[in-house]
Coordinates of C-alpha atoms and ligand atoms in Angstrom, one line a residue:
X978 CA 106.4 93.1 113.8
X979 CA 105.5 89.4 113.7
X980 CA 102.2 87.7 114.6
X981 CA 103.8 84.7 116.4
X982 CA 105.1 85.0 120.0
X983 CA 107.8 82.3 120.0
X984 CA 109.0 80.3 123.0
X985 CA 112.1 82.3 124.1
X986 CA 114.1 79.0 124.5
X987 CA 114.9 75.9 122.5
X988 CA 114.7 72.3 123.7
X989 CA 117.8 70.7 125.2
X990 CA 116.4 67.5 126.7
X991 CA 113.1 65.7 126.0
X992 CA 110.7 63.4 127.8
X993 CA 108.6 60.8 125.9
X994 CA 104.8 61.0 125.9
X995 CA 102.8 57.8 125.7
X996 CA 99.8 57.6 123.3
X997 CA 96.8 55.7 124.6
X998 CA 93.4 54.8 123.1
X999 CA 90.0 56.1 124.3
X1000 CA 89.1 52.5 125.5
X1001 CA 92.3 52.3 127.6
X1002 CA 91.6 55.7 129.1
X1003 CA 88.0 54.9 129.9
X1004 CA 89.2 51.8 131.9
X1005 CA 92.0 53.8 133.6
X1006 CA 89.7 56.6 134.8
X1007 CA 87.1 54.1 136.0
X1008 CA 89.8 52.3 138.0
X1009 CA 90.8 55.6 139.5
X1010 CA 87.3 56.2 140.9
X1011 CA 86.8 58.9 138.2
X1012 CA 89.3 61.1 140.0
X1013 CA 92.1 62.3 137.8
X1014 CA 94.4 62.6 140.9
X1015 CA 94.2 58.8 141.1
X1016 CA 95.6 58.2 137.5
X1017 CA 99.1 57.2 136.8
X1018 CA 100.8 60.2 135.1
X1019 CA 102.1 57.8 132.4
X1020 CA 98.5 57.3 131.3
X1021 CA 98.1 61.1 130.8
X1022 CA 99.1 62.6 127.4
X1023 CA 99.0 66.3 128.1
X1024 CA 99.1 67.0 131.8
X1025 CA 97.3 70.3 132.7
X1026 CA 96.4 69.2 136.2
X1027 CA 98.6 71.9 137.7
X1028 CA 101.4 74.4 137.0
X1029 CA 102.8 73.5 140.4
X1030 CA 106.3 72.1 140.3
X1031 CA 105.6 70.7 136.7
X1032 CA 107.6 73.3 134.7
X1033 CA 110.9 72.7 132.9
X1034 CA 114.0 74.0 134.6
X1035 CA 116.5 75.9 132.6
X1036 CA 120.1 74.9 131.7
X1037 CA 121.2 77.5 134.3
X1038 CA 119.0 76.0 137.0
X1039 CA 120.4 72.5 136.4
X1040 CA 123.9 74.1 136.5
X1041 CA 123.0 75.9 139.8
X1042 CA 122.0 72.5 141.3
X1043 CA 125.6 71.4 140.9
X1044 CA 126.5 74.2 143.3
X1045 CA 124.2 72.9 145.9
X1046 CA 126.0 72.7 149.3
X1047 CA 124.4 70.3 151.7
X1048 CA 125.8 71.6 154.9
X1049 CA 123.2 71.3 157.7
X1050 CA 123.6 74.8 158.9
X1051 CA 124.6 78.0 157.2
X1052 CA 125.2 76.5 153.8
X1053 CA 126.4 78.8 151.0
X1054 CA 123.3 77.8 149.1
X1055 CA 121.1 79.3 151.8
X1056 CA 122.8 82.6 151.3
X1057 CA 122.4 82.5 147.5
X1058 CA 118.7 81.7 148.1
X1059 CA 118.3 84.4 150.7
X1060 CA 119.9 87.1 148.5
X1061 CA 117.7 86.2 145.5
X1062 CA 114.6 86.3 147.6
X1063 CA 115.4 89.6 149.2
X1064 CA 116.3 91.1 145.9
X1065 CA 112.5 90.9 145.1
X1066 CA 110.9 90.6 148.5
X1067 CA 113.0 92.5 151.1
X1068 CA 111.2 91.2 154.2
X1069 CA 113.2 91.1 157.4
X1070 CA 112.8 87.3 158.0
X1071 CA 112.7 84.6 155.4
X1072 CA 111.8 81.1 156.5
X1073 CA 112.3 78.4 153.9
X1074 CA 109.8 75.5 153.6
X1075 CA 109.4 72.4 151.4
X1076 CA 106.4 74.0 149.6
X1077 CA 103.7 76.6 150.0
X1078 CA 101.3 74.8 152.2
X1079 CA 104.1 74.2 154.8
X1080 CA 104.5 78.0 155.0
X1081 CA 100.7 78.4 155.4
X1082 CA 100.6 75.7 158.1
X1083 CA 103.3 77.4 160.1
X1084 CA 101.8 80.9 159.7
X1085 CA 98.3 79.9 160.6
X1086 CA 99.4 77.7 163.5
X1087 CA 101.1 80.8 164.8
X1088 CA 98.3 83.3 164.2
X1089 CA 95.1 81.4 163.7
X1090 CA 92.8 79.6 166.1
X1091 CA 89.1 79.5 167.1
X1092 CA 87.4 82.9 166.9
X1093 CA 89.9 84.3 164.4
X1094 CA 88.9 85.3 160.9
X1095 CA 91.2 85.5 157.9
X1096 CA 90.0 87.5 154.9
X1097 CA 91.5 86.8 151.4
X1098 CA 90.5 87.8 147.9
X1099 CA 90.0 84.0 147.4
X1100 CA 91.7 81.4 149.6
X1101 CA 93.4 78.7 147.7
X1102 CA 92.3 75.2 148.8
X1103 CA 95.4 74.5 151.0
X1104 CA 95.3 78.0 152.4
X1105 CA 91.6 77.6 153.4
X1106 CA 92.3 74.2 154.8
X1107 CA 95.2 75.4 156.9
X1108 CA 93.2 78.4 158.2
X1109 CA 90.2 76.1 159.1
X1110 CA 92.4 73.4 160.6
X1111 CA 93.3 75.8 163.4
X1112 CA 89.6 76.5 164.1
X1113 CA 89.7 79.9 162.4
X1114 CA 87.3 81.1 159.7
X1115 CA 88.5 81.7 156.1
X1116 CA 86.4 84.5 154.3
X1117 CA 86.7 85.2 150.6
X1118 CA 86.1 88.9 149.6
X1119 CA 87.0 89.1 145.9
X1120 CA 85.2 91.9 143.9
X1121 CA 81.8 91.0 142.4
X1122 CA 83.2 90.9 138.9
X1123 CA 85.6 88.2 140.1
X1124 CA 82.7 85.8 140.6
X1125 CA 81.2 86.2 137.2
X1126 CA 83.1 84.2 134.6
X1127 CA 81.8 86.1 131.6
X1128 CA 82.5 89.7 132.9
X1129 CA 85.6 91.3 131.5
X1130 CA 87.7 93.3 134.0
X1131 CA 91.4 93.9 133.9
X1132 CA 91.9 93.0 137.6
X1133 CA 89.3 90.4 138.5
X1134 CA 91.4 89.2 141.4
X1135 CA 91.0 92.5 143.3
X1136 CA 89.7 92.5 146.9
X1137 CA 86.4 94.1 147.7
X1138 CA 87.9 96.8 149.9
X1139 CA 84.6 98.0 151.3
X1140 CA 83.6 94.5 152.3
X1141 CA 87.0 94.1 153.9
X1142 CA 86.6 97.3 155.9
X1143 CA 83.1 96.1 157.0
X1144 CA 84.3 92.6 158.0
X1145 CA 87.1 94.0 160.1
X1146 CA 84.7 96.5 161.8
X1147 CA 82.1 93.8 162.4
X1148 CA 84.3 91.0 163.7
X1149 CA 86.8 93.3 165.5
X1150 CA 90.4 94.0 164.4
X1151 CA 91.7 91.9 167.4
X1152 CA 90.1 88.8 165.8
X1153 CA 91.7 89.4 162.4
X1154 CA 95.3 88.1 162.7
X1155 CA 96.1 89.0 159.1
X1156 CA 94.5 89.9 155.8
X1157 CA 95.8 87.8 152.8
X1158 CA 95.8 88.8 149.2
X1159 CA 96.5 86.0 146.6
X1160 CA 98.4 87.2 143.5
X1161 CA 97.3 86.1 141.1
X1162 CA 94.0 84.8 142.4
X1163 CA 94.3 81.1 141.5
X1164 CA 90.9 79.9 142.7
X1165 CA 89.2 82.8 141.0
X1166 CA 90.6 82.2 137.5
X1167 CA 94.3 83.2 137.8
X1168 CA 93.2 86.8 137.8
X1169 CA 95.6 89.6 138.8
X1170 CA 95.3 92.2 141.6
X1171 CA 96.1 95.8 140.7
X1172 CA 98.7 97.9 142.5
X1173 CA 95.9 100.4 143.2
X1174 CA 93.8 97.7 144.9
X1175 CA 96.6 96.4 147.0
X1176 CA 97.4 100.0 148.1
X1177 CA 93.7 100.4 149.1
X1178 CA 93.8 97.1 151.0
X1179 CA 96.9 98.3 152.8
X1180 CA 95.1 101.5 153.8
X1181 CA 92.3 99.5 155.3
X1182 CA 94.7 97.3 157.1
X1183 CA 96.6 100.4 158.4
X1184 CA 93.4 102.0 159.6
X1185 CA 92.5 98.9 161.7
X1186 CA 96.1 98.0 162.6
X1187 CA 95.9 94.6 160.9
X1188 CA 98.9 93.1 159.1
X1189 CA 98.7 92.3 155.4
X1190 CA 100.3 89.1 153.9
X1191 CA 100.6 88.1 150.2
X1192 CA 100.1 84.6 148.9
X1193 CA 102.6 85.4 146.2
X1194 CA 102.9 82.2 144.2
X1195 CA 102.3 83.9 140.9
X1196 CA 103.9 87.3 141.7
X1197 CA 105.7 87.6 138.4
X1198 CA 102.6 86.9 136.3
X1199 CA 100.6 89.3 138.4
X1200 CA 103.3 92.0 138.0
X1201 CA 103.3 91.5 134.2
X1202 CA 99.6 92.0 134.1
X1203 CA 100.1 95.3 136.1
X1204 CA 102.7 96.4 133.6
X1205 CA 100.4 95.6 130.7
X1206 CA 97.1 96.8 132.1
X1207 CA 97.5 99.3 134.9
X1208 CA 97.6 103.0 133.8
X1209 CA 101.1 104.4 134.3
X1210 CA 102.9 101.1 134.8
X1211 CA 103.7 100.2 131.2
X1212 CA 107.4 101.3 131.2
X1213 CA 108.3 99.7 134.5
X1214 CA 110.6 96.8 135.1
X1215 CA 108.7 93.8 136.4
X1216 CA 111.2 93.3 139.2
X1217 CA 110.5 96.8 140.3
X1218 CA 106.7 96.2 140.4
X1219 CA 107.3 93.1 142.4
X1220 CA 109.3 95.1 145.0
X1221 CA 106.5 97.6 145.2
X1222 CA 103.9 94.8 145.8
X1223 CA 106.2 93.4 148.6
X1224 CA 106.6 96.9 150.1
X1225 CA 102.8 97.1 150.6
X1226 CA 102.8 93.9 152.7
X1227 CA 104.1 92.8 156.1
X1228 CA 105.0 89.4 154.9
X1229 CA 104.2 86.6 152.4
X1230 CA 103.8 82.9 151.9
X1231 CA 104.8 81.4 148.5
X1232 CA 105.2 78.1 146.7
X1233 CA 108.4 78.1 144.7
X1234 CA 106.8 75.5 142.5
X1235 CA 105.0 78.3 140.6
X1236 CA 106.6 81.5 139.4
X1237 CA 110.0 80.7 140.9
X1238 CA 110.3 78.0 138.3
X1239 CA 111.4 75.2 140.7
X1240 CA 110.1 71.7 141.2
X1241 CA 109.9 72.0 145.0
X1242 CA 110.1 74.7 147.6
X1243 CA 108.5 77.6 149.3
X1244 CA 109.0 80.2 152.0
X1245 CA 107.3 82.3 154.6
X1246 CA 108.5 85.9 155.1
X1247 CA 107.6 88.5 157.6
X1248 CA 108.8 91.8 159.1
X1249 CA 107.4 90.8 162.5
X1250 CA 110.4 89.8 164.7
X1251 CA 108.3 88.1 167.4
X1252 CA 106.2 86.2 164.9
X1253 CA 109.3 85.1 163.0
X1254 CA 110.7 83.6 166.2
X1255 CA 107.5 81.6 166.8
X1256 CA 107.4 80.4 163.2
X1257 CA 111.0 79.3 163.2
X1258 CA 110.3 77.2 166.3
X1259 CA 107.4 75.5 164.4
X1260 CA 109.7 75.2 161.4
X1261 CA 112.3 73.2 163.3
X1262 CA 109.6 70.8 164.6
X1263 CA 108.5 69.6 161.2
X1264 CA 110.5 71.1 158.3
X1265 CA 114.1 71.5 159.4
X1266 CA 116.8 73.9 160.5
X1267 CA 116.1 77.6 159.6
X1268 CA 118.8 77.8 156.9
X1269 CA 117.3 75.0 154.8
X1270 CA 113.7 74.5 156.0
X1271 CA 112.4 71.5 154.1
X1272 CA 114.8 71.8 151.3
X1273 CA 118.2 70.4 150.0
X1274 CA 120.9 72.9 149.3
X1275 CA 120.5 72.1 145.6
X1276 CA 116.8 73.1 145.7
X1277 CA 117.7 76.5 147.3
X1278 CA 120.1 77.1 144.3
X1279 CA 117.5 76.1 141.7
X1280 CA 115.0 78.5 143.3
X1281 CA 117.5 81.4 143.4
X1282 CA 118.2 81.0 139.7
X1283 CA 114.5 80.5 138.9
X1284 CA 113.7 83.8 140.6
X1285 CA 116.0 85.6 138.3
X1286 CA 114.5 84.0 135.2
X1287 CA 110.9 84.5 136.4
X1288 CA 111.1 88.3 136.1
X1289 CA 112.5 88.3 132.5
X1290 CA 110.2 90.3 130.2
X1291 CA 110.8 88.0 127.2
X1292 CA 109.8 85.0 129.4
X1293 CA 106.7 86.7 130.8
X1294 CA 105.5 88.0 127.4
X1295 CA 105.7 84.4 126.1
X1296 CA 104.2 82.9 129.2
X1297 CA 101.1 85.2 129.3
X1298 CA 100.6 85.1 125.5
X1299 CA 100.8 81.2 125.4
X1300 CA 98.2 80.9 128.1
X1301 CA 95.9 83.3 126.2
X1302 CA 96.5 81.3 123.0
X1303 CA 95.1 78.3 124.7
X1304 CA 92.1 80.3 126.0
X1305 CA 91.4 81.8 122.6
X1306 CA 91.4 78.3 121.1
X1307 CA 89.2 76.8 123.8
X1308 CA 86.7 79.6 123.4
X1309 CA 86.7 79.2 119.6
X1310 CA 86.0 75.5 120.2
X1311 CA 82.6 76.5 121.7
X1312 CA 83.5 76.3 125.4
X1313 CA 82.7 79.2 127.8
X1314 CA 85.8 80.3 129.8
X1315 CA 86.6 82.8 132.5
X1316 CA 87.4 86.0 130.8
X1317 CA 89.9 87.5 130.4
X1318 CA 92.3 84.5 130.4
X1319 CA 94.4 84.3 133.5
X1320 CA 98.1 84.0 133.8
X1321 CA 98.8 80.4 134.4
X1322 CA 95.6 78.6 133.3
X1323 CA 92.5 78.7 131.3
X1324 CA 89.4 78.1 133.3
X1325 CA 86.4 76.4 131.7
X1326 CA 83.0 77.5 133.0
X1327 CA 81.6 74.0 133.4
X1328 CA 78.4 75.2 134.9
X1329 CA 77.7 77.2 131.7
X1330 CA 78.9 74.3 129.4
X1331 CA 76.7 71.7 131.2
X1332 CA 73.6 73.6 132.4
X1333 CA 71.7 70.2 132.7
X1334 CA 74.1 69.0 135.4
X1335 CA 73.3 70.6 138.8
X1336 CA 76.2 71.9 140.9
X1337 CA 75.8 69.1 143.4
X1338 CA 76.3 66.6 140.6
X1339 CA 79.6 68.3 139.9
X1340 CA 79.6 69.6 136.3
X1341 CA 83.4 70.4 136.6
X1342 CA 84.1 66.7 137.4
X1343 CA 82.1 65.7 134.3
X1344 CA 84.1 67.9 132.1
X1345 CA 87.4 66.8 133.6
X1346 CA 86.6 63.1 133.0
X1347 CA 85.4 63.8 129.5
X1348 CA 88.6 65.6 128.6
X1349 CA 90.6 62.7 129.8
X1350 CA 88.6 60.0 128.1
X1351 CA 88.5 61.9 124.8
X1352 CA 92.1 62.9 124.5
X1353 CA 94.2 62.0 127.6
X1354 CA 94.2 65.7 128.7
X1355 CA 94.2 66.0 132.5
X1356 CA 92.6 69.2 133.9
X1357 CA 91.5 70.0 137.5
X1358 CA 88.0 70.6 138.9
X1359 CA 87.9 73.9 140.8
X1360 CA 84.4 74.0 142.0
X1361 CA 81.9 72.2 144.2
X1362 CA 84.1 69.1 144.6
X1363 CA 87.0 71.3 145.8
X1364 CA 85.0 73.8 147.9
X1365 CA 81.5 72.4 148.4
X1366 CA 82.1 70.6 151.7
X1367 CA 81.7 73.0 154.7
X1368 CA 83.5 72.4 158.0
X1369 CA 80.2 71.5 159.6
X1370 CA 79.8 68.6 157.1
X1371 CA 77.0 70.1 155.0
X1372 CA 77.5 70.5 151.2
X1373 CA 76.7 73.7 149.2
X1374 CA 77.4 74.6 145.6
X1375 CA 80.7 76.5 145.2
X1376 CA 80.5 80.1 143.8
X1377 CA 81.6 78.7 140.4
X1378 CA 82.1 75.3 138.9
X1379 CA 85.3 75.7 136.9
X1380 CA 87.8 73.3 135.2
X1381 CA 91.3 74.6 135.3
X1382 CA 93.6 73.8 132.4
X1383 CA 96.9 74.9 134.0
X1384 CA 99.9 75.4 131.7
X1385 CA 103.2 74.1 133.1
X1386 CA 105.9 76.6 132.6
X1387 CA 108.2 76.2 129.5
X1388 CA 107.0 72.6 129.0
X1389 CA 104.6 72.1 126.1
X1390 CA 104.9 73.4 122.6
X1391 CA 102.3 75.2 120.5
X1392 CA 101.3 71.9 118.7
X1393 CA 100.6 70.3 122.1
X1394 CA 98.3 73.2 122.9
X1395 CA 96.6 72.9 119.4
X1396 CA 95.9 69.3 120.2
X1397 CA 94.3 70.3 123.6
X1398 CA 92.1 72.7 121.7
X1399 CA 91.0 69.9 119.4
X1400 CA 90.1 67.7 122.4
X1401 CA 88.1 70.6 123.9
X1402 CA 86.2 70.9 120.6
X1403 CA 85.3 67.2 120.7
X1404 CA 84.1 67.5 124.3
X1405 CA 82.1 70.6 123.5
X1406 CA 80.3 68.7 120.7
X1407 CA 79.3 66.0 123.2
X1408 CA 78.3 68.4 126.0
X1409 CA 74.6 67.6 126.0
X1410 CA 75.4 63.8 126.5
X1411 CA 77.7 64.3 129.5
X1412 CA 76.2 63.3 132.9
X1413 CA 77.2 64.2 136.4
X1414 CA 78.8 62.3 139.2
X1415 CA 78.2 61.4 142.9
X1416 CA 80.8 60.9 145.5
X1417 CA 81.0 57.4 146.9
X1418 CA 84.0 57.9 149.3
X1419 CA 85.7 61.1 150.6
X1420 CA 88.1 62.2 153.3
X1421 CA 87.3 64.9 155.9
X1422 CA 89.8 67.5 154.5
X1423 CA 90.8 68.4 150.9
X1424 CA 88.4 65.8 149.5
X1425 CA 89.1 66.5 145.8
X1426 CA 92.5 64.8 146.0
X1427 CA 91.3 61.4 147.0
X1428 CA 87.5 61.2 146.7
X1429 CA 86.1 58.4 144.6
X1430 CA 83.1 59.0 142.2
X1431 CA 80.6 57.1 140.2
X1432 CA 78.5 58.4 137.2
X1433 CA 75.1 59.8 138.3
X1434 CA 73.0 59.9 135.1
Ligands
LIG1218 C1 97.6 80.4 145.4 C2 98.2 79.2 146.0 N1 98.6 79.3 147.3 C3 99.2 78.2 147.8 C4 99.5 77.1 147.1 C5 100.1 75.9 147.9 O1 101.4 75.6 147.4 P1 102.0 74.2 147.4 O2 101.3 73.3 146.4 O3 103.4 74.3 147.1 O4 101.8 73.6 148.8 C6 99.1 77.0 145.8 C7 99.4 75.8 145.0 O5 98.8 75.5 144.0 C8 98.5 78.1 145.2 O6 98.2 78.1 143.9

């Protein structure tokens, strides 16, 4: 009836934003080695670095925090958390962790190792790093459409099921400890996976006797896309779709900093009793006792309440529409983006925007730095800086050079987003003048977090 999709909440507590000048920002980013991870957050005006742990909690989550019980073992908060998790993901074992990568580290420490191969639609950076750290190989098998930013497809996160079947046959099922499917596919543009595709992946896994795990960080956004786009799903409750997604898997890893609307947390879940026992032993070594993992009782309460809010249709309608609103505006500003717009972020196609900057001069990094200098907007390179370094030390261009503008949940208003669109238009107007970068210092793993750069005209 109305054109405007409003925020289904009003603001109860505010945080100040600090305005800075282009000169100030040019000096700040230079001092940070041209790496936006090195900036002070107070020097950022609109922070779209990540949607991870950066969302606004609700009144009811803050109230739930007051119920936090900090008993070391068997806290009531653990049971509140467990019940909320199992309501959506009824796996036999739930193992709480301080965030998603801790769940990944425990899972792959238990099932990875040299000679093993882990297929995924697209591994997220921490997932890939945790697989490779054990000596195993991480293989990305997203459908062809998922690698072309300009191609429209309702489920660009889908796994290439035939390629998966071939890989398992070639490498031997005994060497595939698990197949992972990331919903939504963050590194591939926040694109969803269809129920039909997940069912087909399940069938391949069953045929080969290989378990299937979800990287379910954005399960609710993925389920909303299924409701909106998949034939026959339009009348379903999102919570019901989530339960069906879970029923197709043998377990999951998740970061509660995404769709569960918390600032910290995660978990690993599995139906495999023997694996759960080994994972709990690893959990106790570095995270904590199995009824709190790496979390305080109050965090468990915040996650439990967040899970209830995450599957609200009013919230998801607003969430997906507000991300699309940013995407529509960025595209109107003359910037090529991954189409269709994903759930949690808009992905700029930096390779297409800066065709004069070769991938090994990091066009994504050039766009990230330009957005910050122009308007104090912090995005994140998802391309050759993040994925270009191979475990053998060589460097190759990533499949795509993207810049992710991730939208924190329930945090920015429409005028903040209109401002970001104006900054994008300014950068688009300067595109031909932007130059690439070279890396002057980098760590062996996950280099994008701490590498230092210099301009490479
Ligand atoms: C798809 C995906 N998997 C795993 C992770 C890791 O989660 P965390 O940052 O909580 O360690 C992330 C975080 O961004 C993610 O997007």
